[in-house]
Amino acid sequence: MTSNVAVIAGAGSGLSASLARLLAGEGFRVVLAARNIQKLGALQAQIGAQAVATDVSDPASVERLFDVADKAGPLSIVIFNASGRARGPITELDPEAVRQALLVGAYGGFLVGQQAARRLLARGAGSIFFTGATASVKGFAGSAGFAMPKFGLRGLAQSMARELAPKNIHVAHFIIDGAIASAMSGQESEPQDRRLSPDAIAEAYLSIHRQQRSAWTWEMELRPWVETF
């Protein structure tokens, strides 16, 4: 039997790596997309994933990514984990850096979401997930160049969820409201679990993918237990 395919756009060593390992362990064939796929060598070898050099802000590049995924098997889940940001005072932000942040973080989400939707609609089922951040709902001072793409991505996800849910396509947006633990940050002693575990976040994504459609979640907010909000 051909395994279902999971595409992770914006792959790296953090959350996307945890997602890739979890999905591969659950029997998915994983296709990883990143600008620089050299950094994915160890992960590829560990789980037997394919890696495709992809610029998510380029329509032709995104189309090539999904052409590769088509050859791997039937598409089941697509996760957009790419992000663009430009930080600094509004009076000093580099317009080109802001444009690039919007192209990667919002327009890239549209391009990946569009290609995913076309394939999943043809299949009649599947999930499209978008990774957000605190900046998806809060525009902090000095973060206009990050809030804009994240607000845009959330709007995209909400619109797609309303359009595609009645067609049996589950679209969800995840607000990661806190810092994600890394190998280095995990060595910090106190307080325990003050950073989000990437493996725990990945488990949450998988649980949403497996939700019964009579009670679908369109948005999930995840934060450490020590967060005040």
Short mmCIF file of N, CA and C in Angstrom, two decimals, residues 49-199:
data_model
loop_
_atom_site.label_atom_id
_atom_site.label_comp_id
_atom_site.label_asym_id
_atom_site.label_seq_id
_atom_site.Cartn_x
_atom_site.Cartn_y
_atom_site.Cartn_z
N ALA A 49 13.42 10.80 4.51
CA ALA A 49 12.61 11.85 3.87
C ALA A 49 13.25 12.31 2.57
N GLN A 50 12.43 12.89 1.71
CA GLN A 50 12.92 13.61 0.54
C GLN A 50 13.05 15.07 0.90
N ALA A 51 14.03 15.74 0.30
CA ALA A 51 14.21 17.18 0.52
C ALA A 51 14.23 17.87 -0.84
N VAL A 52 13.51 18.96 -0.93
CA VAL A 52 13.37 19.70 -2.19
C VAL A 52 13.76 21.15 -1.94
N ALA A 53 14.76 21.64 -2.65
CA ALA A 53 15.14 23.05 -2.55
C ALA A 53 13.98 23.91 -3.04
N THR A 54 13.45 24.75 -2.16
CA THR A 54 12.23 25.48 -2.47
C THR A 54 12.30 26.91 -1.96
N ASP A 55 11.92 27.85 -2.81
CA ASP A 55 11.69 29.23 -2.41
C ASP A 55 10.18 29.40 -2.33
N VAL A 56 9.62 29.46 -1.12
CA VAL A 56 8.16 29.48 -0.98
C VAL A 56 7.54 30.75 -1.54
N SER A 57 8.36 31.77 -1.81
CA SER A 57 7.81 33.01 -2.36
C SER A 57 7.79 33.00 -3.89
N ASP A 58 8.22 31.90 -4.50
CA ASP A 58 8.27 31.78 -5.96
C ASP A 58 7.26 30.74 -6.43
N PRO A 59 6.26 31.13 -7.21
CA PRO A 59 5.22 30.19 -7.63
C PRO A 59 5.76 28.96 -8.34
N ALA A 60 6.73 29.13 -9.23
CA ALA A 60 7.28 28.00 -9.97
C ALA A 60 7.99 27.03 -9.03
N SER A 61 8.71 27.56 -8.05
CA SER A 61 9.43 26.72 -7.10
C SER A 61 8.46 25.92 -6.25
N VAL A 62 7.38 26.53 -5.82
CA VAL A 62 6.38 25.83 -5.01
C VAL A 62 5.68 24.76 -5.84
N GLU A 63 5.42 25.07 -7.10
CA GLU A 63 4.79 24.07 -7.98
C GLU A 63 5.70 22.86 -8.16
N ARG A 64 7.01 23.09 -8.29
CA ARG A 64 7.95 21.97 -8.41
C ARG A 64 7.95 21.11 -7.16
N LEU A 65 7.87 21.75 -6.00
CA LEU A 65 7.80 21.02 -4.74
C LEU A 65 6.63 20.04 -4.76
N PHE A 66 5.48 20.50 -5.17
CA PHE A 66 4.30 19.63 -5.15
C PHE A 66 4.32 18.60 -6.27
N ASP A 67 5.01 18.89 -7.33
CA ASP A 67 5.21 17.87 -8.37
C ASP A 67 6.00 16.69 -7.80
N VAL A 68 7.02 17.00 -6.99
CA VAL A 68 7.79 15.95 -6.33
C VAL A 68 6.89 15.17 -5.36
N ALA A 69 6.09 15.89 -4.59
CA ALA A 69 5.19 15.24 -3.65
C ALA A 69 4.19 14.33 -4.35
N ASP A 70 3.71 14.76 -5.51
CA ASP A 70 2.77 13.94 -6.28
C ASP A 70 3.38 12.58 -6.61
N LYS A 71 4.64 12.57 -6.92
CA LYS A 71 5.32 11.32 -7.28
C LYS A 71 5.56 10.42 -6.07
N ALA A 72 5.56 11.02 -4.87
CA ALA A 72 5.82 10.25 -3.66
C ALA A 72 4.60 9.47 -3.19
N GLY A 73 3.41 9.92 -3.58
CA GLY A 73 2.20 9.23 -3.16
C GLY A 73 1.05 10.20 -2.96
N PRO A 74 -0.07 9.72 -2.41
CA PRO A 74 -1.24 10.60 -2.20
C PRO A 74 -1.01 11.59 -1.07
N LEU A 75 -1.23 12.86 -1.35
CA LEU A 75 -1.02 13.91 -0.36
C LEU A 75 -2.08 13.84 0.73
N SER A 76 -1.65 13.97 1.99
CA SER A 76 -2.58 13.91 3.10
C SER A 76 -2.51 15.14 4.00
N ILE A 77 -1.30 15.64 4.25
CA ILE A 77 -1.14 16.78 5.16
C ILE A 77 -0.03 17.69 4.67
N VAL A 78 -0.28 18.99 4.72
CA VAL A 78 0.70 20.01 4.34
C VAL A 78 0.84 20.98 5.51
N ILE A 79 2.08 21.23 5.91
CA ILE A 79 2.34 22.14 7.02
C ILE A 79 3.24 23.27 6.53
N PHE A 80 2.75 24.49 6.67
CA PHE A 80 3.54 25.66 6.29
C PHE A 80 4.21 26.21 7.53
N ASN A 81 5.51 26.03 7.60
CA ASN A 81 6.28 26.42 8.78
C ASN A 81 7.30 27.51 8.46
N ALA A 82 7.25 28.04 7.24
CA ALA A 82 8.19 29.09 6.85
C ALA A 82 7.79 30.41 7.49
N SER A 83 8.77 31.28 7.70
CA SER A 83 8.49 32.55 8.35
C SER A 83 9.45 33.62 7.86
N GLY A 84 8.93 34.83 7.73
CA GLY A 84 9.76 35.97 7.37
C GLY A 84 9.59 37.06 8.41
N ARG A 85 10.66 37.76 8.72
CA ARG A 85 10.54 38.82 9.71
C ARG A 85 11.56 39.93 9.45
N ALA A 86 11.18 41.12 9.84
CA ALA A 86 12.07 42.28 9.81
C ALA A 86 11.78 43.06 11.09
N ARG A 87 12.79 43.25 11.92
CA ARG A 87 12.58 43.89 13.21
C ARG A 87 13.27 45.24 13.28
N GLY A 88 12.67 46.13 14.05
CA GLY A 88 13.26 47.44 14.25
C GLY A 88 12.20 48.51 14.33
N PRO A 89 12.58 49.74 14.71
CA PRO A 89 11.64 50.85 14.76
C PRO A 89 11.03 51.10 13.38
N ILE A 90 9.79 51.50 13.35
CA ILE A 90 9.08 51.70 12.09
C ILE A 90 9.81 52.70 11.20
N THR A 91 10.46 53.69 11.80
CA THR A 91 11.16 54.72 11.03
C THR A 91 12.46 54.22 10.42
N GLU A 92 12.93 53.06 10.89
CA GLU A 92 14.23 52.57 10.43
C GLU A 92 14.16 51.25 9.67
N LEU A 93 12.98 50.67 9.57
CA LEU A 93 12.85 49.38 8.88
C LEU A 93 13.25 49.51 7.41
N ASP A 94 13.99 48.54 6.94
CA ASP A 94 14.40 48.49 5.54
C ASP A 94 13.21 48.01 4.71
N PRO A 95 12.69 48.82 3.79
CA PRO A 95 11.53 48.43 3.01
C PRO A 95 11.71 47.10 2.27
N GLU A 96 12.90 46.84 1.78
CA GLU A 96 13.13 45.59 1.07
C GLU A 96 13.06 44.40 2.02
N ALA A 97 13.59 44.55 3.22
CA ALA A 97 13.52 43.47 4.20
C ALA A 97 12.07 43.18 4.58
N VAL A 98 11.26 44.22 4.70
CA VAL A 98 9.84 44.04 5.01
C VAL A 98 9.13 43.35 3.85
N ARG A 99 9.46 43.75 2.64
CA ARG A 99 8.84 43.11 1.46
C ARG A 99 9.17 41.62 1.42
N GLN A 100 10.42 41.28 1.70
CA GLN A 100 10.81 39.88 1.71
C GLN A 100 10.10 39.10 2.81
N ALA A 101 9.94 39.74 3.98
CA ALA A 101 9.22 39.09 5.07
C ALA A 101 7.79 38.78 4.68
N LEU A 102 7.15 39.71 4.00
CA LEU A 102 5.78 39.50 3.55
C LEU A 102 5.70 38.42 2.47
N LEU A 103 6.67 38.42 1.57
CA LEU A 103 6.69 37.43 0.50
C LEU A 103 6.83 36.01 1.05
N VAL A 104 7.73 35.85 2.01
CA VAL A 104 7.95 34.52 2.58
C VAL A 104 6.82 34.14 3.53
N GLY A 105 6.53 35.01 4.48
CA GLY A 105 5.62 34.66 5.56
C GLY A 105 4.15 34.64 5.22
N ALA A 106 3.71 35.46 4.28
CA ALA A 106 2.28 35.52 3.93
C ALA A 106 2.02 35.03 2.51
N TYR A 107 2.70 35.63 1.54
CA TYR A 107 2.52 35.20 0.15
C TYR A 107 2.96 33.75 -0.03
N GLY A 108 4.04 33.36 0.64
CA GLY A 108 4.48 31.97 0.58
C GLY A 108 3.42 31.03 1.12
N GLY A 109 2.75 31.43 2.19
CA GLY A 109 1.66 30.62 2.74
C GLY A 109 0.54 30.46 1.74
N PHE A 110 0.22 31.53 1.03
CA PHE A 110 -0.80 31.46 -0.01
C PHE A 110 -0.41 30.47 -1.11
N LEU A 111 0.84 30.57 -1.59
CA LEU A 111 1.27 29.70 -2.68
C LEU A 111 1.24 28.23 -2.27
N VAL A 112 1.76 27.95 -1.08
CA VAL A 112 1.75 26.56 -0.60
C VAL A 112 0.32 26.10 -0.34
N GLY A 113 -0.49 26.95 0.28
CA GLY A 113 -1.87 26.59 0.55
C GLY A 113 -2.68 26.34 -0.72
N GLN A 114 -2.41 27.14 -1.75
CA GLN A 114 -3.13 26.97 -3.01
C GLN A 114 -2.82 25.63 -3.66
N GLN A 115 -1.53 25.30 -3.74
CA GLN A 115 -1.14 24.02 -4.34
C GLN A 115 -1.68 22.85 -3.53
N ALA A 116 -1.64 22.98 -2.21
CA ALA A 116 -2.17 21.92 -1.35
C ALA A 116 -3.67 21.76 -1.55
N ALA A 117 -4.39 22.87 -1.59
CA ALA A 117 -5.84 22.82 -1.73
C ALA A 117 -6.26 22.15 -3.03
N ARG A 118 -5.58 22.45 -4.11
CA ARG A 118 -5.93 21.85 -5.40
C ARG A 118 -5.84 20.33 -5.33
N ARG A 119 -4.81 19.83 -4.69
CA ARG A 119 -4.61 18.38 -4.63
C ARG A 119 -5.55 17.72 -3.63
N LEU A 120 -5.75 18.34 -2.49
CA LEU A 120 -6.61 17.73 -1.48
C LEU A 120 -8.08 17.78 -1.87
N LEU A 121 -8.48 18.81 -2.58
CA LEU A 121 -9.85 18.86 -3.09
C LEU A 121 -10.10 17.73 -4.08
N ALA A 122 -9.11 17.45 -4.91
CA ALA A 122 -9.24 16.35 -5.86
C ALA A 122 -9.35 15.01 -5.14
N ARG A 123 -8.66 14.90 -4.01
CA ARG A 123 -8.71 13.67 -3.22
C ARG A 123 -9.96 13.60 -2.35
N GLY A 124 -10.45 14.78 -1.93
CA GLY A 124 -11.64 14.82 -1.10
C GLY A 124 -11.38 14.75 0.39
N ALA A 125 -10.11 14.92 0.81
CA ALA A 125 -9.78 14.87 2.23
C ALA A 125 -8.35 15.36 2.42
N GLY A 126 -8.03 15.67 3.68
CA GLY A 126 -6.66 16.09 4.00
C GLY A 126 -6.63 17.32 4.89
N SER A 127 -5.42 17.69 5.30
CA SER A 127 -5.23 18.82 6.21
C SER A 127 -4.19 19.79 5.67
N ILE A 128 -4.43 21.08 5.93
CA ILE A 128 -3.47 22.13 5.62
C ILE A 128 -3.29 22.95 6.89
N PHE A 129 -2.07 22.95 7.42
CA PHE A 129 -1.80 23.62 8.69
C PHE A 129 -0.78 24.76 8.50
N PHE A 130 -1.02 25.86 9.21
CA PHE A 130 -0.15 27.03 9.16
C PHE A 130 0.38 27.33 10.56
N THR A 131 1.69 27.55 10.66
CA THR A 131 2.31 27.86 11.95
C THR A 131 2.37 29.37 12.16
N GLY A 132 1.69 29.82 13.20
CA GLY A 132 1.71 31.23 13.55
C GLY A 132 2.55 31.47 14.79
N ALA A 133 2.38 32.65 15.37
CA ALA A 133 3.17 33.05 16.53
C ALA A 133 2.37 34.05 17.35
N THR A 134 2.93 34.48 18.48
CA THR A 134 2.28 35.53 19.26
C THR A 134 1.96 36.73 18.37
N ALA A 135 2.87 37.01 17.42
CA ALA A 135 2.70 38.15 16.52
C ALA A 135 1.54 37.98 15.56
N SER A 136 0.93 36.80 15.52
CA SER A 136 -0.26 36.60 14.68
C SER A 136 -1.46 37.37 15.22
N VAL A 137 -1.44 37.66 16.52
CA VAL A 137 -2.58 38.33 17.15
C VAL A 137 -2.20 39.57 17.96
N LYS A 138 -0.88 39.80 18.13
CA LYS A 138 -0.41 40.97 18.87
C LYS A 138 0.70 41.64 18.09
N GLY A 139 0.49 42.89 17.74
CA GLY A 139 1.53 43.64 17.06
C GLY A 139 2.35 44.43 18.06
N PHE A 140 3.50 43.90 18.45
CA PHE A 140 4.33 44.56 19.45
C PHE A 140 5.13 45.71 18.84
N ALA A 141 5.57 46.63 19.69
CA ALA A 141 6.42 47.72 19.25
C ALA A 141 7.71 47.16 18.64
N GLY A 142 8.11 47.72 17.52
CA GLY A 142 9.33 47.27 16.86
C GLY A 142 9.19 45.99 16.08
N SER A 143 7.98 45.48 15.95
CA SER A 143 7.77 44.20 15.27
C SER A 143 6.78 44.28 14.10
N ALA A 144 6.65 45.45 13.53
CA ALA A 144 5.73 45.60 12.40
C ALA A 144 6.08 44.65 11.27
N GLY A 145 7.39 44.47 11.05
CA GLY A 145 7.84 43.61 9.95
C GLY A 145 7.68 42.13 10.22
N PHE A 146 7.26 41.77 11.42
CA PHE A 146 6.94 40.38 11.74
C PHE A 146 5.43 40.20 11.89
N ALA A 147 4.77 41.19 12.50
CA ALA A 147 3.33 41.12 12.69
C ALA A 147 2.58 41.11 11.36
N MET A 148 3.04 41.91 10.40
CA MET A 148 2.33 41.98 9.12
C MET A 148 2.23 40.62 8.43
N PRO A 149 3.35 39.89 8.21
CA PRO A 149 3.21 38.59 7.59
C PRO A 149 2.43 37.60 8.45
N LYS A 150 2.57 37.67 9.77
CA LYS A 150 1.86 36.72 10.63
C LYS A 150 0.36 37.01 10.67
N PHE A 151 -0.01 38.29 10.73
CA PHE A 151 -1.43 38.63 10.65
C PHE A 151 -2.00 38.17 9.30
N GLY A 152 -1.25 38.39 8.24
CA GLY A 152 -1.70 37.98 6.91
C GLY A 152 -1.88 36.48 6.81
N LEU A 153 -0.94 35.73 7.39
CA LEU A 153 -1.04 34.26 7.34
C LEU A 153 -2.26 33.77 8.10
N ARG A 154 -2.55 34.40 9.22
CA ARG A 154 -3.74 34.01 10.00
C ARG A 154 -5.01 34.29 9.21
N GLY A 155 -5.05 35.44 8.54
CA GLY A 155 -6.22 35.75 7.72
C GLY A 155 -6.41 34.76 6.59
N LEU A 156 -5.30 34.36 5.97
CA LEU A 156 -5.34 33.34 4.93
C LEU A 156 -5.91 32.05 5.48
N ALA A 157 -5.41 31.60 6.63
CA ALA A 157 -5.86 30.34 7.22
C ALA A 157 -7.34 30.39 7.57
N GLN A 158 -7.78 31.50 8.13
CA GLN A 158 -9.19 31.61 8.50
C GLN A 158 -10.10 31.57 7.27
N SER A 159 -9.70 32.28 6.24
CA SER A 159 -10.49 32.29 5.00
C SER A 159 -10.53 30.90 4.37
N MET A 160 -9.37 30.24 4.32
CA MET A 160 -9.31 28.90 3.73
C MET A 160 -10.12 27.89 4.54
N ALA A 161 -10.08 28.03 5.87
CA ALA A 161 -10.84 27.11 6.72
C ALA A 161 -12.33 27.21 6.42
N ARG A 162 -12.82 28.43 6.29
CA ARG A 162 -14.25 28.62 6.02
C ARG A 162 -14.64 28.14 4.63
N GLU A 163 -13.73 28.28 3.70
CA GLU A 163 -14.02 27.86 2.33
C GLU A 163 -13.91 26.35 2.14
N LEU A 164 -12.92 25.74 2.78
CA LEU A 164 -12.60 24.34 2.48
C LEU A 164 -13.17 23.33 3.46
N ALA A 165 -13.51 23.75 4.68
CA ALA A 165 -14.06 22.79 5.64
C ALA A 165 -15.32 22.09 5.11
N PRO A 166 -16.25 22.82 4.47
CA PRO A 166 -17.43 22.13 3.95
C PRO A 166 -17.10 21.14 2.83
N LYS A 167 -15.86 21.18 2.34
CA LYS A 167 -15.43 20.26 1.29
C LYS A 167 -14.50 19.16 1.85
N ASN A 168 -14.53 19.02 3.17
CA ASN A 168 -13.80 17.97 3.88
C ASN A 168 -12.30 18.18 3.92
N ILE A 169 -11.85 19.43 3.78
CA ILE A 169 -10.43 19.76 3.93
C ILE A 169 -10.27 20.52 5.23
N HIS A 170 -9.44 20.01 6.12
CA HIS A 170 -9.25 20.60 7.44
C HIS A 170 -8.09 21.60 7.40
N VAL A 171 -8.41 22.87 7.57
CA VAL A 171 -7.40 23.92 7.62
C VAL A 171 -7.32 24.44 9.05
N ALA A 172 -6.10 24.54 9.57
CA ALA A 172 -5.94 25.02 10.95
C ALA A 172 -4.72 25.92 11.06
N HIS A 173 -4.80 26.85 12.01
CA HIS A 173 -3.73 27.80 12.28
C HIS A 173 -3.29 27.60 13.72
N PHE A 174 -1.98 27.54 13.95
CA PHE A 174 -1.44 27.28 15.28
C PHE A 174 -0.68 28.51 15.77
N ILE A 175 -1.13 29.09 16.87
CA ILE A 175 -0.44 30.22 17.47
C ILE A 175 0.55 29.68 18.49
N ILE A 176 1.82 29.76 18.17
CA ILE A 176 2.87 29.32 19.09
C ILE A 176 3.24 30.51 19.95
N ASP A 177 2.63 30.60 21.11
CA ASP A 177 2.72 31.79 21.96
C ASP A 177 3.82 31.61 23.01
N GLY A 178 5.07 31.62 22.53
CA GLY A 178 6.20 31.48 23.43
C GLY A 178 7.41 30.97 22.67
N ALA A 179 8.53 30.87 23.36
CA ALA A 179 9.76 30.40 22.73
C ALA A 179 9.78 28.88 22.69
N ILE A 180 10.24 28.34 21.56
CA ILE A 180 10.36 26.89 21.41
C ILE A 180 11.73 26.46 21.92
N ALA A 181 11.75 25.38 22.69
CA ALA A 181 13.01 24.88 23.24
C ALA A 181 13.91 24.35 22.13
N SER A 182 15.19 24.56 22.30
CA SER A 182 16.20 23.99 21.41
C SER A 182 17.11 23.11 22.25
N ALA A 183 18.06 22.45 21.61
CA ALA A 183 19.00 21.60 22.35
C ALA A 183 19.73 22.42 23.41
N MET A 184 20.05 23.68 23.07
CA MET A 184 20.79 24.53 24.00
C MET A 184 19.87 25.03 25.13
N SER A 185 18.68 25.53 24.76
CA SER A 185 17.79 26.08 25.77
C SER A 185 17.27 25.00 26.70
N GLY A 186 17.24 23.75 26.21
CA GLY A 186 16.75 22.65 27.03
C GLY A 186 17.62 22.36 28.22
N GLN A 187 18.84 22.89 28.24
CA GLN A 187 19.74 22.66 29.36
C GLN A 187 19.47 23.62 30.52
N GLU A 188 18.64 24.63 30.28
CA GLU A 188 18.35 25.59 31.33
C GLU A 188 17.57 24.90 32.44
N SER A 189 17.86 25.26 33.70
CA SER A 189 17.32 24.51 34.83
C SER A 189 15.94 24.98 35.30
N GLU A 190 15.70 26.27 35.39
CA GLU A 190 14.46 26.74 36.00
C GLU A 190 13.82 27.85 35.19
N PRO A 191 12.48 27.95 35.21
CA PRO A 191 11.57 26.90 35.64
C PRO A 191 11.46 25.80 34.57
N GLN A 192 11.16 24.63 35.00
CA GLN A 192 11.09 23.50 34.07
C GLN A 192 9.98 23.73 33.05
N ASP A 193 10.26 23.38 31.79
CA ASP A 193 9.28 23.48 30.70
C ASP A 193 8.80 24.91 30.47
N ARG A 194 9.69 25.87 30.70
CA ARG A 194 9.26 27.25 30.44
C ARG A 194 9.26 27.56 28.95
N ARG A 195 9.91 26.73 28.15
CA ARG A 195 9.85 26.84 26.70
C ARG A 195 9.03 25.69 26.14
N LEU A 196 8.38 25.93 25.02
CA LEU A 196 7.54 24.89 24.42
C LEU A 196 8.41 23.78 23.84
N SER A 197 8.06 22.56 24.14
CA SER A 197 8.76 21.41 23.57
C SER A 197 8.32 21.24 22.12
N PRO A 198 9.26 21.20 21.15
CA PRO A 198 8.87 21.01 19.76
C PRO A 198 8.19 19.66 19.53
N ASP A 199 8.58 18.65 20.29
CA ASP A 199 7.92 17.34 20.16
C ASP A 199 6.47 17.41 20.65
#
